[in-house]
PDB file of C-alpha atoms and ligand atoms in Angstrom:
ATOM      1  CA  MET A   1     -16.459 -27.156  28.315  1.00  0.00           C
ATOM      2  CA  ALA A   2     -15.653 -30.454  25.671  1.00  0.00           C
ATOM      3  CA  ASP A   3     -12.537 -29.657  23.880  1.00  0.00           C
ATOM      4  CA  ASP A   4     -13.417 -30.150  20.331  1.00  0.00           C
ATOM      5  CA  ARG A   5     -10.291 -27.928  19.094  1.00  0.00           C
ATOM      6  CA  GLN A   6      -8.962 -30.480  16.622  1.00  0.00           C
ATOM      7  CA  GLY A   7      -7.698 -30.513  12.832  1.00  0.00           C
ATOM      8  CA  ILE A   8      -6.395 -27.543  11.968  1.00  0.00           C
ATOM      9  CA  PHE A   9      -7.038 -25.588  14.973  1.00  0.00           C
ATOM     10  CA  ALA A  10      -4.759 -28.105  17.230  1.00  0.00           C
ATOM     11  CA  ALA A  11      -1.450 -26.828  18.848  1.00  0.00           C
ATOM     12  CA  GLU A  12       0.011 -26.537  21.809  1.00  0.00           C
ATOM     13  CA  ASP A  13       0.031 -22.730  21.685  1.00  0.00           C
ATOM     14  CA  PRO A  14      -1.070 -19.780  19.310  1.00  0.00           C
ATOM     15  CA  PHE A  15       2.227 -19.006  17.714  1.00  0.00           C
ATOM     16  CA  ALA A  16       2.833 -22.778  16.561  1.00  0.00           C
ATOM     17  CA  LEU A  17      -0.703 -22.405  15.061  1.00  0.00           C
ATOM     18  CA  LEU A  18      -0.086 -19.189  13.292  1.00  0.00           C
ATOM     19  CA  ARG A  19       3.114 -20.401  12.043  1.00  0.00           C
ATOM     20  CA  ASN A  20       1.140 -23.618  10.800  1.00  0.00           C
ATOM     21  CA  TRP A  21      -1.253 -21.668   8.954  1.00  0.00           C
ATOM     22  CA  LEU A  22       1.392 -19.426   7.625  1.00  0.00           C
ATOM     23  CA  GLU A  23       2.865 -22.445   5.869  1.00  0.00           C
ATOM     24  CA  GLU A  24      -0.164 -23.522   4.340  1.00  0.00           C
ATOM     25  CA  ALA A  25      -0.833 -19.776   3.066  1.00  0.00           C
ATOM     26  CA  GLY A  26       2.895 -19.816   1.675  1.00  0.00           C
ATOM     27  CA  ARG A  27       1.842 -23.164  -0.526  1.00  0.00           C
ATOM     28  CA  SER A  28      -1.731 -21.427  -1.602  1.00  0.00           C
ATOM     29  CA  GLU A  29      -1.556 -17.671  -1.724  1.00  0.00           C
ATOM     30  CA  PRO A  30      -0.498 -16.083  -4.869  1.00  0.00           C
ATOM     31  CA  ASN A  31       1.552 -13.160  -3.247  1.00  0.00           C
ATOM     32  CA  ASP A  32       2.604 -12.009   0.114  1.00  0.00           C
ATOM     33  CA  PRO A  33       0.997 -14.876   2.630  1.00  0.00           C
ATOM     34  CA  VAL A  34       2.870 -13.019   5.338  1.00  0.00           C
ATOM     35  CA  ALA A  35       0.901  -9.495   4.538  1.00  0.00           C
ATOM     36  CA  MET A  36      -1.270  -8.470   7.532  1.00  0.00           C
ATOM     37  CA  ALA A  37      -3.349  -5.444   8.071  1.00  0.00           C
ATOM     38  CA  LEU A  38      -1.998  -3.343  11.066  1.00  0.00           C
ATOM     39  CA  ALA A  39      -4.564  -0.944  13.039  1.00  0.00           C
ATOM     40  CA  THR A  40      -3.286   1.905  14.975  1.00  0.00           C
ATOM     41  CA  VAL A  41      -5.486   4.768  16.938  1.00  0.00           C
ATOM     42  CA  ASP A  42      -4.102   8.318  16.441  1.00  0.00           C
ATOM     43  CA  ALA A  43      -4.264  10.540  19.523  1.00  0.00           C
ATOM     44  CA  THR A  44      -8.058  11.115  19.099  1.00  0.00           C
ATOM     45  CA  GLY A  45      -8.733   7.687  19.159  1.00  0.00           C
ATOM     46  CA  LEU A  46      -9.815   7.617  15.664  1.00  0.00           C
ATOM     47  CA  PRO A  47      -8.474   4.265  14.455  1.00  0.00           C
ATOM     48  CA  ASN A  48      -6.064   3.563  11.233  1.00  0.00           C
ATOM     49  CA  VAL A  49      -5.459   0.833   9.312  1.00  0.00           C
ATOM     50  CA  ARG A  50      -2.508  -0.259   6.612  1.00  0.00           C
ATOM     51  CA  THR A  51      -0.765  -3.454   5.281  1.00  0.00           C
ATOM     52  CA  VAL A  52       2.437  -4.383   6.476  1.00  0.00           C
ATOM     53  CA  LEU A  53       4.615  -7.724   6.219  1.00  0.00           C
ATOM     54  CA  LEU A  54       5.511 -10.125   9.228  1.00  0.00           C
ATOM     55  CA  LYS A  55       9.006 -10.750   9.062  1.00  0.00           C
ATOM     56  CA  GLY A  56       9.138 -12.923  12.435  1.00  0.00           C
ATOM     57  CA  ILE A  57       7.566 -14.934  15.228  1.00  0.00           C
ATOM     58  CA  ALA A  58       9.775 -15.420  18.106  1.00  0.00           C
ATOM     59  CA  ASP A  59       9.449 -14.624  21.988  1.00  0.00           C
ATOM     60  CA  GLY A  60       5.437 -14.430  21.868  1.00  0.00           C
ATOM     61  CA  GLY A  61       6.348 -11.412  19.716  1.00  0.00           C
ATOM     62  CA  LEU A  62       5.516 -10.769  15.483  1.00  0.00           C
ATOM     63  CA  THR A  63       8.147  -8.006  13.975  1.00  0.00           C
ATOM     64  CA  PHE A  64       7.211  -5.940  11.167  1.00  0.00           C
ATOM     65  CA  TYR A  65       9.818  -3.330   9.491  1.00  0.00           C
ATOM     66  CA  THR A  66       8.761   0.440   8.848  1.00  0.00           C
ATOM     67  CA  ASN A  67      10.009   4.006   9.191  1.00  0.00           C
ATOM     68  CA  TYR A  68      10.391   5.421  12.051  1.00  0.00           C
ATOM     69  CA  GLN A  69       9.028   8.834  11.315  1.00  0.00           C
ATOM     70  CA  SER A  70       5.751   7.677   9.527  1.00  0.00           C
ATOM     71  CA  ARG A  71       2.203   8.033  10.555  1.00  0.00           C
ATOM     72  CA  LYS A  72       1.735   4.769  12.055  1.00  0.00           C
ATOM     73  CA  ALA A  73       4.959   4.887  14.103  1.00  0.00           C
ATOM     74  CA  GLY A  74       3.904   8.068  15.492  1.00  0.00           C
ATOM     75  CA  GLU A  75       0.717   5.960  16.467  1.00  0.00           C
ATOM     76  CA  LEU A  76       2.521   3.109  17.820  1.00  0.00           C
ATOM     77  CA  ASP A  77       4.854   4.998  19.889  1.00  0.00           C
ATOM     78  CA  ASN A  78       2.471   7.166  21.081  1.00  0.00           C
ATOM     79  CA  SER A  79      -0.480   4.238  22.332  1.00  0.00           C
ATOM     80  CA  GLY A  80       2.143   1.212  22.675  1.00  0.00           C
ATOM     81  CA  LYS A  81      -1.099  -0.910  21.606  1.00  0.00           C
ATOM     82  CA  ALA A  82      -1.596  -2.281  17.876  1.00  0.00           C
ATOM     83  CA  ALA A  83      -3.636  -4.896  16.288  1.00  0.00           C
ATOM     84  CA  VAL A  84      -3.219  -7.323  13.349  1.00  0.00           C
ATOM     85  CA  LEU A  85      -5.166  -9.196  10.673  1.00  0.00           C
ATOM     86  CA  PHE A  86      -4.266 -11.963   8.420  1.00  0.00           C
ATOM     87  CA  HIS A  87      -6.796 -13.017   5.676  1.00  0.00           C
ATOM     88  CA  TRP A  88      -5.918 -15.796   3.147  1.00  0.00           C
ATOM     89  CA  LYS A  89      -8.491 -15.871   0.592  1.00  0.00           C
ATOM     90  CA  SER A  90      -6.933 -19.120  -0.721  1.00  0.00           C
ATOM     91  CA  LEU A  91      -7.711 -20.504   2.674  1.00  0.00           C
ATOM     92  CA  ARG A  92     -10.598 -18.900   3.705  1.00  0.00           C
ATOM     93  CA  ARG A  93      -9.404 -18.214   6.874  1.00  0.00           C
ATOM     94  CA  GLN A  94      -8.330 -15.092   8.974  1.00  0.00           C
ATOM     95  CA  VAL A  95      -6.103 -14.564  12.427  1.00  0.00           C
ATOM     96  CA  ARG A  96      -6.368 -11.317  14.557  1.00  0.00           C
ATOM     97  CA  ALA A  97      -4.039 -10.454  17.200  1.00  0.00           C
ATOM     98  CA  ARG A  98      -3.798  -7.706  19.615  1.00  0.00           C
ATOM     99  CA  GLY A  99      -1.690  -6.146  22.307  1.00  0.00           C
ATOM    100  CA  THR A 100       1.284  -4.073  22.707  1.00  0.00           C
ATOM    101  CA  VAL A 101       3.713  -2.670  20.831  1.00  0.00           C
ATOM    102  CA  SER A 102       7.478  -1.345  21.590  1.00  0.00           C
ATOM    103  CA  ARG A 103      10.470  -0.897  19.083  1.00  0.00           C
ATOM    104  CA  GLN A 104      12.662  -3.864  18.051  1.00  0.00           C
ATOM    105  CA  ASP A 105      16.180  -3.880  20.011  1.00  0.00           C
ATOM    106  CA  PRO A 106      18.159  -1.784  17.595  1.00  0.00           C
ATOM    107  CA  ALA A 107      20.954  -4.821  16.991  1.00  0.00           C
ATOM    108  CA  ALA A 108      17.819  -7.242  15.874  1.00  0.00           C
ATOM    109  CA  SER A 109      16.705  -4.120  13.363  1.00  0.00           C
ATOM    110  CA  ASP A 110      20.400  -3.758  11.946  1.00  0.00           C
ATOM    111  CA  ALA A 111      20.603  -7.588  11.050  1.00  0.00           C
ATOM    112  CA  TYR A 112      17.519  -7.440   9.568  1.00  0.00           C
ATOM    113  CA  PHE A 113      18.192  -4.590   7.250  1.00  0.00           C
ATOM    114  CA  ALA A 114      21.469  -5.582   6.181  1.00  0.00           C
ATOM    115  CA  SER A 115      19.746  -8.460   4.571  1.00  0.00           C
ATOM    116  CA  ARG A 116      17.620  -6.538   2.480  1.00  0.00           C
ATOM    117  CA  ASP A 117      18.475  -5.847  -1.014  1.00  0.00           C
ATOM    118  CA  LEU A 118      20.442  -2.845  -1.638  1.00  0.00           C
ATOM    119  CA  GLY A 119      17.671  -1.081  -3.802  1.00  0.00           C
ATOM    120  CA  SER A 120      15.498  -1.462  -0.650  1.00  0.00           C
ATOM    121  CA  ARG A 121      18.345  -0.112   1.795  1.00  0.00           C
ATOM    122  CA  LEU A 122      18.799   2.912  -0.626  1.00  0.00           C
ATOM    123  CA  GLY A 123      15.046   3.161  -0.544  1.00  0.00           C
ATOM    124  CA  ALA A 124      14.555   2.986   3.334  1.00  0.00           C
ATOM    125  CA  TRP A 125      17.391   6.295   3.273  1.00  0.00           C
ATOM    126  CA  ALA A 126      15.186   7.842   0.388  1.00  0.00           C
ATOM    127  CA  SER A 127      11.864   7.761   1.547  1.00  0.00           C
ATOM    128  CA  GLN A 128      10.134  10.118   3.765  1.00  0.00           C
ATOM    129  CA  GLN A 129       7.210   7.616   4.597  1.00  0.00           C
ATOM    130  CA  SER A 130       4.089   9.375   5.012  1.00  0.00           C
ATOM    131  CA  ARG A 131       5.242  13.068   4.722  1.00  0.00           C
ATOM    132  CA  PRO A 132       4.433  15.078   1.010  1.00  0.00           C
ATOM    133  CA  LEU A 133       6.272  14.265  -2.010  1.00  0.00           C
ATOM    134  CA  GLN A 134       6.324  16.660  -4.823  1.00  0.00           C
ATOM    135  CA  ASP A 135       6.711  14.258  -7.353  1.00  0.00           C
ATOM    136  CA  ARG A 136       8.068  11.489  -8.225  1.00  0.00           C
ATOM    137  CA  ALA A 137      11.196  12.840  -9.929  1.00  0.00           C
ATOM    138  CA  THR A 138      12.173  13.851  -6.346  1.00  0.00           C
ATOM    139  CA  LEU A 139      12.354  10.593  -4.833  1.00  0.00           C
ATOM    140  CA  GLU A 140      14.351   9.261  -7.470  1.00  0.00           C
ATOM    141  CA  ALA A 141      16.869  12.210  -7.221  1.00  0.00           C
ATOM    142  CA  ARG A 142      16.869  11.212  -3.497  1.00  0.00           C
ATOM    143  CA  VAL A 143      17.769   7.284  -4.025  1.00  0.00           C
ATOM    144  CA  ALA A 144      20.459   8.639  -6.356  1.00  0.00           C
ATOM    145  CA  GLU A 145      21.980  11.063  -3.907  1.00  0.00           C
ATOM    146  CA  MET A 146      21.733   8.088  -1.069  1.00  0.00           C
ATOM    147  CA  ALA A 147      23.533   5.685  -3.642  1.00  0.00           C
ATOM    148  CA  ALA A 148      26.138   8.125  -4.489  1.00  0.00           C
ATOM    149  CA  ARG A 149      26.466   8.701  -0.239  1.00  0.00           C
ATOM    150  CA  PHE A 150      26.504   5.019   0.664  1.00  0.00           C
ATOM    151  CA  GLY A 151      27.730   3.043  -2.397  1.00  0.00           C
ATOM    152  CA  GLU A 152      27.096  -0.711  -1.746  1.00  0.00           C
ATOM    153  CA  ASN A 153      26.701  -0.676   1.916  1.00  0.00           C
ATOM    154  CA  PRO A 154      24.123   1.756   3.733  1.00  0.00           C
ATOM    155  CA  PRO A 155      23.929   1.140   7.370  1.00  0.00           C
ATOM    156  CA  ARG A 156      20.692   0.981   8.747  1.00  0.00           C
ATOM    157  CA  PRO A 157      18.810   4.569   8.490  1.00  0.00           C
ATOM    158  CA  PRO A 158      18.114   5.669  12.115  1.00  0.00           C
ATOM    159  CA  HIS A 159      14.810   6.585  11.022  1.00  0.00           C
ATOM    160  CA  TRP A 160      14.142   2.833  10.246  1.00  0.00           C
ATOM    161  CA  GLY A 161      13.321  -0.304  11.862  1.00  0.00           C
ATOM    162  CA  GLY A 162      11.498  -2.663  13.499  1.00  0.00           C
ATOM    163  CA  TYR A 163       8.285  -3.101  15.696  1.00  0.00           C
ATOM    164  CA  VAL A 164       7.292  -6.253  18.070  1.00  0.00           C
ATOM    165  CA  LEU A 165       3.729  -6.713  18.565  1.00  0.00           C
ATOM    166  CA  ARG A 166       3.298  -8.766  21.781  1.00  0.00           C
ATOM    167  CA  PRO A 167       0.111 -10.429  21.455  1.00  0.00           C
ATOM    168  CA  ASP A 168      -2.383 -11.092  24.580  1.00  0.00           C
ATOM    169  CA  CYS A 169      -5.251 -12.102  22.369  1.00  0.00           C
ATOM    170  CA  LEU A 170      -5.270 -14.184  19.285  1.00  0.00           C
ATOM    171  CA  GLU A 171      -8.043 -15.321  17.237  1.00  0.00           C
ATOM    172  CA  PHE A 172      -8.045 -17.664  14.605  1.00  0.00           C
ATOM    173  CA  TRP A 173     -11.189 -18.261  12.130  1.00  0.00           C
ATOM    174  CA  ALA A 174     -11.993 -20.647   9.357  1.00  0.00           C
ATOM    175  CA  ASP A 175     -14.785 -20.592   6.912  1.00  0.00           C
ATOM    176  CA  GLY A 176     -17.763 -23.196   7.754  1.00  0.00           C
ATOM    177  CA  ALA A 177     -20.762 -24.143   5.619  1.00  0.00           C
ATOM    178  CA  ASN A 178     -23.754 -21.604   6.053  1.00  0.00           C
ATOM    179  CA  ARG A 179     -21.599 -19.082   7.816  1.00  0.00           C
ATOM    180  CA  LEU A 180     -21.246 -21.445  10.583  1.00  0.00           C
ATOM    181  CA  HIS A 181     -17.611 -20.786  11.018  1.00  0.00           C
ATOM    182  CA  ASP A 182     -14.955 -22.161  13.474  1.00  0.00           C
ATOM    183  CA  ARG A 183     -13.317 -19.586  15.849  1.00  0.00           C
ATOM    184  CA  PHE A 184     -11.020 -20.087  18.464  1.00  0.00           C
ATOM    185  CA  GLU A 185      -9.805 -17.168  20.683  1.00  0.00           C
ATOM    186  CA  TRP A 186      -6.531 -17.451  22.551  1.00  0.00           C
ATOM    187  CA  VAL A 187      -6.326 -15.168  25.614  1.00  0.00           C
ATOM    188  CA  ARG A 188      -2.789 -15.031  27.867  1.00  0.00           C
ATOM    189  CA  ASP A 189      -3.292 -16.309  31.524  1.00  0.00           C
ATOM    190  CA  GLY A 190      -0.299 -15.715  33.006  1.00  0.00           C
ATOM    191  CA  ASP A 191       2.428 -18.269  31.587  1.00  0.00           C
ATOM    192  CA  SER A 192      -0.272 -20.082  29.683  1.00  0.00           C
ATOM    193  CA  TRP A 193      -3.238 -19.219  27.145  1.00  0.00           C
ATOM    194  CA  ARG A 194      -7.056 -20.013  27.937  1.00  0.00           C
ATOM    195  CA  VAL A 195      -8.728 -21.073  24.404  1.00  0.00           C
ATOM    196  CA  THR A 196     -12.485 -20.447  24.068  1.00  0.00           C
ATOM    197  CA  ARG A 197     -14.392 -21.314  21.172  1.00  0.00           C
ATOM    198  CA  LEU A 198     -16.716 -18.408  20.138  1.00  0.00           C
ATOM    199  CA  ASN A 199     -20.191 -18.194  18.094  1.00  0.00           C
ATOM    200  CA  PRO A 200     -19.758 -17.350  14.506  1.00  0.00           C
TER     201      PRO A 200
HETATM  202  C1  FMN B   1       1.410  -5.816   0.547  1.00  0.00           C
HETATM  203  C2  FMN B   1       2.056  -5.103   1.336  1.00  0.00           C
HETATM  204  C3  FMN B   1       3.176  -4.870   2.306  1.00  0.00           C
HETATM  205  C4  FMN B   1       3.276  -3.857   2.681  1.00  0.00           C
HETATM  206  N1  FMN B   1       4.806  -3.655   3.987  1.00  0.00           N
HETATM  207  C5  FMN B   1       4.858  -2.718   4.708  1.00  0.00           C
HETATM  208  C6  FMN B   1       5.789  -2.998   5.684  1.00  0.00           C
HETATM  209  O1  FMN B   1       6.482  -4.342   5.747  1.00  0.00           O
HETATM  210  N2  FMN B   1       6.638  -1.985   5.903  1.00  0.00           N
HETATM  211  C7  FMN B   1       5.837  -0.919   5.761  1.00  0.00           C
HETATM  212  O2  FMN B   1       6.525   0.264   6.332  1.00  0.00           O
HETATM  213  N3  FMN B   1       5.086  -0.470   4.621  1.00  0.00           N
HETATM  214  C8  FMN B   1       4.614  -1.576   4.126  1.00  0.00           C
HETATM  215  N4  FMN B   1       3.608  -1.336   3.097  1.00  0.00           N
HETATM  216  C9  FMN B   1       3.130   0.271   3.108  1.00  0.00           C
HETATM  217  C10 FMN B   1       1.885   0.632   3.873  1.00  0.00           C
HETATM  218  O3  FMN B   1       1.052  -0.383   3.544  1.00  0.00           O
HETATM  219  C11 FMN B   1       1.555   2.028   4.249  1.00  0.00           C
HETATM  220  O4  FMN B   1       1.047   2.293   2.940  1.00  0.00           O
HETATM  221  C12 FMN B   1       2.952   2.637   4.556  1.00  0.00           C
HETATM  222  O5  FMN B   1       4.015   2.170   5.559  1.00  0.00           O
HETATM  223  C13 FMN B   1       2.347   3.950   5.269  1.00  0.00           C
HETATM  224  O6  FMN B   1       1.581   3.760   6.349  1.00  0.00           O
HETATM  225  P1  FMN B   1       1.450   5.096   7.423  1.00  0.00           P
HETATM  226  O7  FMN B   1       1.272   6.038   6.637  1.00  0.00           O
HETATM  227  O8  FMN B   1       0.492   4.504   7.904  1.00  0.00           O
HETATM  228  O9  FMN B   1       2.664   5.044   8.366  1.00  0.00           O
HETATM  229  C14 FMN B   1       2.983  -2.425   2.558  1.00  0.00           C
HETATM  230  C15 FMN B   1       1.936  -2.444   2.041  1.00  0.00           C
HETATM  231  C16 FMN B   1       1.644  -3.472   1.197  1.00  0.00           C
HETATM  232  C17 FMN B   1       0.094  -3.153   0.032  1.00  0.00           C
HETATM  233  C1  PXP B   2       7.836   0.513   2.419  1.00  0.00           C
HETATM  234  C2  PXP B   2       8.083  -0.939   3.107  1.00  0.00           C
HETATM  235  N1  PXP B   2       8.845  -0.966   3.885  1.00  0.00           N
HETATM  236  C3  PXP B   2       9.288  -2.663   3.869  1.00  0.00           C
HETATM  237  C4  PXP B   2       8.805  -3.573   3.950  1.00  0.00           C
HETATM  238  C5  PXP B   2       9.191  -4.728   4.444  1.00  0.00           C
HETATM  239  O1  PXP B   2       9.660  -5.579   3.581  1.00  0.00           O
HETATM  240  P1  PXP B   2      11.111  -5.701   3.197  1.00  0.00           P
HETATM  241  O2  PXP B   2      12.115  -5.554   4.275  1.00  0.00           O
HETATM  242  O3  PXP B   2      10.935  -6.991   2.411  1.00  0.00           O
HETATM  243  O4  PXP B   2      11.040  -4.683   1.804  1.00  0.00           O
HETATM  244  C6  PXP B   2       7.630  -3.349   2.897  1.00  0.00           C
HETATM  245  C7  PXP B   2       6.884  -4.418   1.789  1.00  0.00           C
HETATM  246  O5  PXP B   2       6.223  -3.954   0.842  1.00  0.00           O
HETATM  247  C8  PXP B   2       7.668  -2.302   2.241  1.00  0.00           C
HETATM  248  O6  PXP B   2       6.678  -1.545   1.450  1.00  0.00           O
END
């Protein structure tokens, strides 16, 4: 097959390509260029999807942070699998990735947590993410309680931290005229990647 993967699709590996596209999206998207839809499945196989922010790309993994007692955490821990999707409307491009997922090394989660602003650190203590909440005032009272308990230096809550998605398949898509889009799928093949152009 002729290798016609050039221009915006040229890269040595899919993570370098994703970084390039994120950099472009950072210049053109009005908000949250790192926002990605995170898909999981529940114990019955029913899918679930919500947005999270990508916070790092390293060692073949994509990192995001959340509450370890949330609905998504239950589904991630249970299945060990996930998929993510970026859609940058300004660029008319999308990337998807799927693979295995695991909790991040606690020291790395500590370091990221420490970098967040104080309000968000207290918020992570206060929010029982995905569980019912009686009213807004209850949440605000919990934030005040956590502020009184921890002051300026809250440690990372045991119920909050990172996940790392290690994709074995990523697809890069760019809009084309007449719906004849360009698509390249990268599939892990041992230590390297096999790239296939797909029909639009
Ligand atoms: C742009 C955007 C970014 C978000 N980023 C995160 C995130 O990084 N981590 C997180 O826990 N929730 C994030 N959320 C909230 C989630 O989409 C979701 O509502 C929440 O995590 C609860 O999901 P769950 O009940 O499936 O666990 C974000 C929402 C939006 C719209
Ligand atoms: C509930 C929640 N947790 C974590 C994050 C991750 O982003 P940050 O660490 O920048 O707050 C977000 C981003 O919207 C969020 O909404």
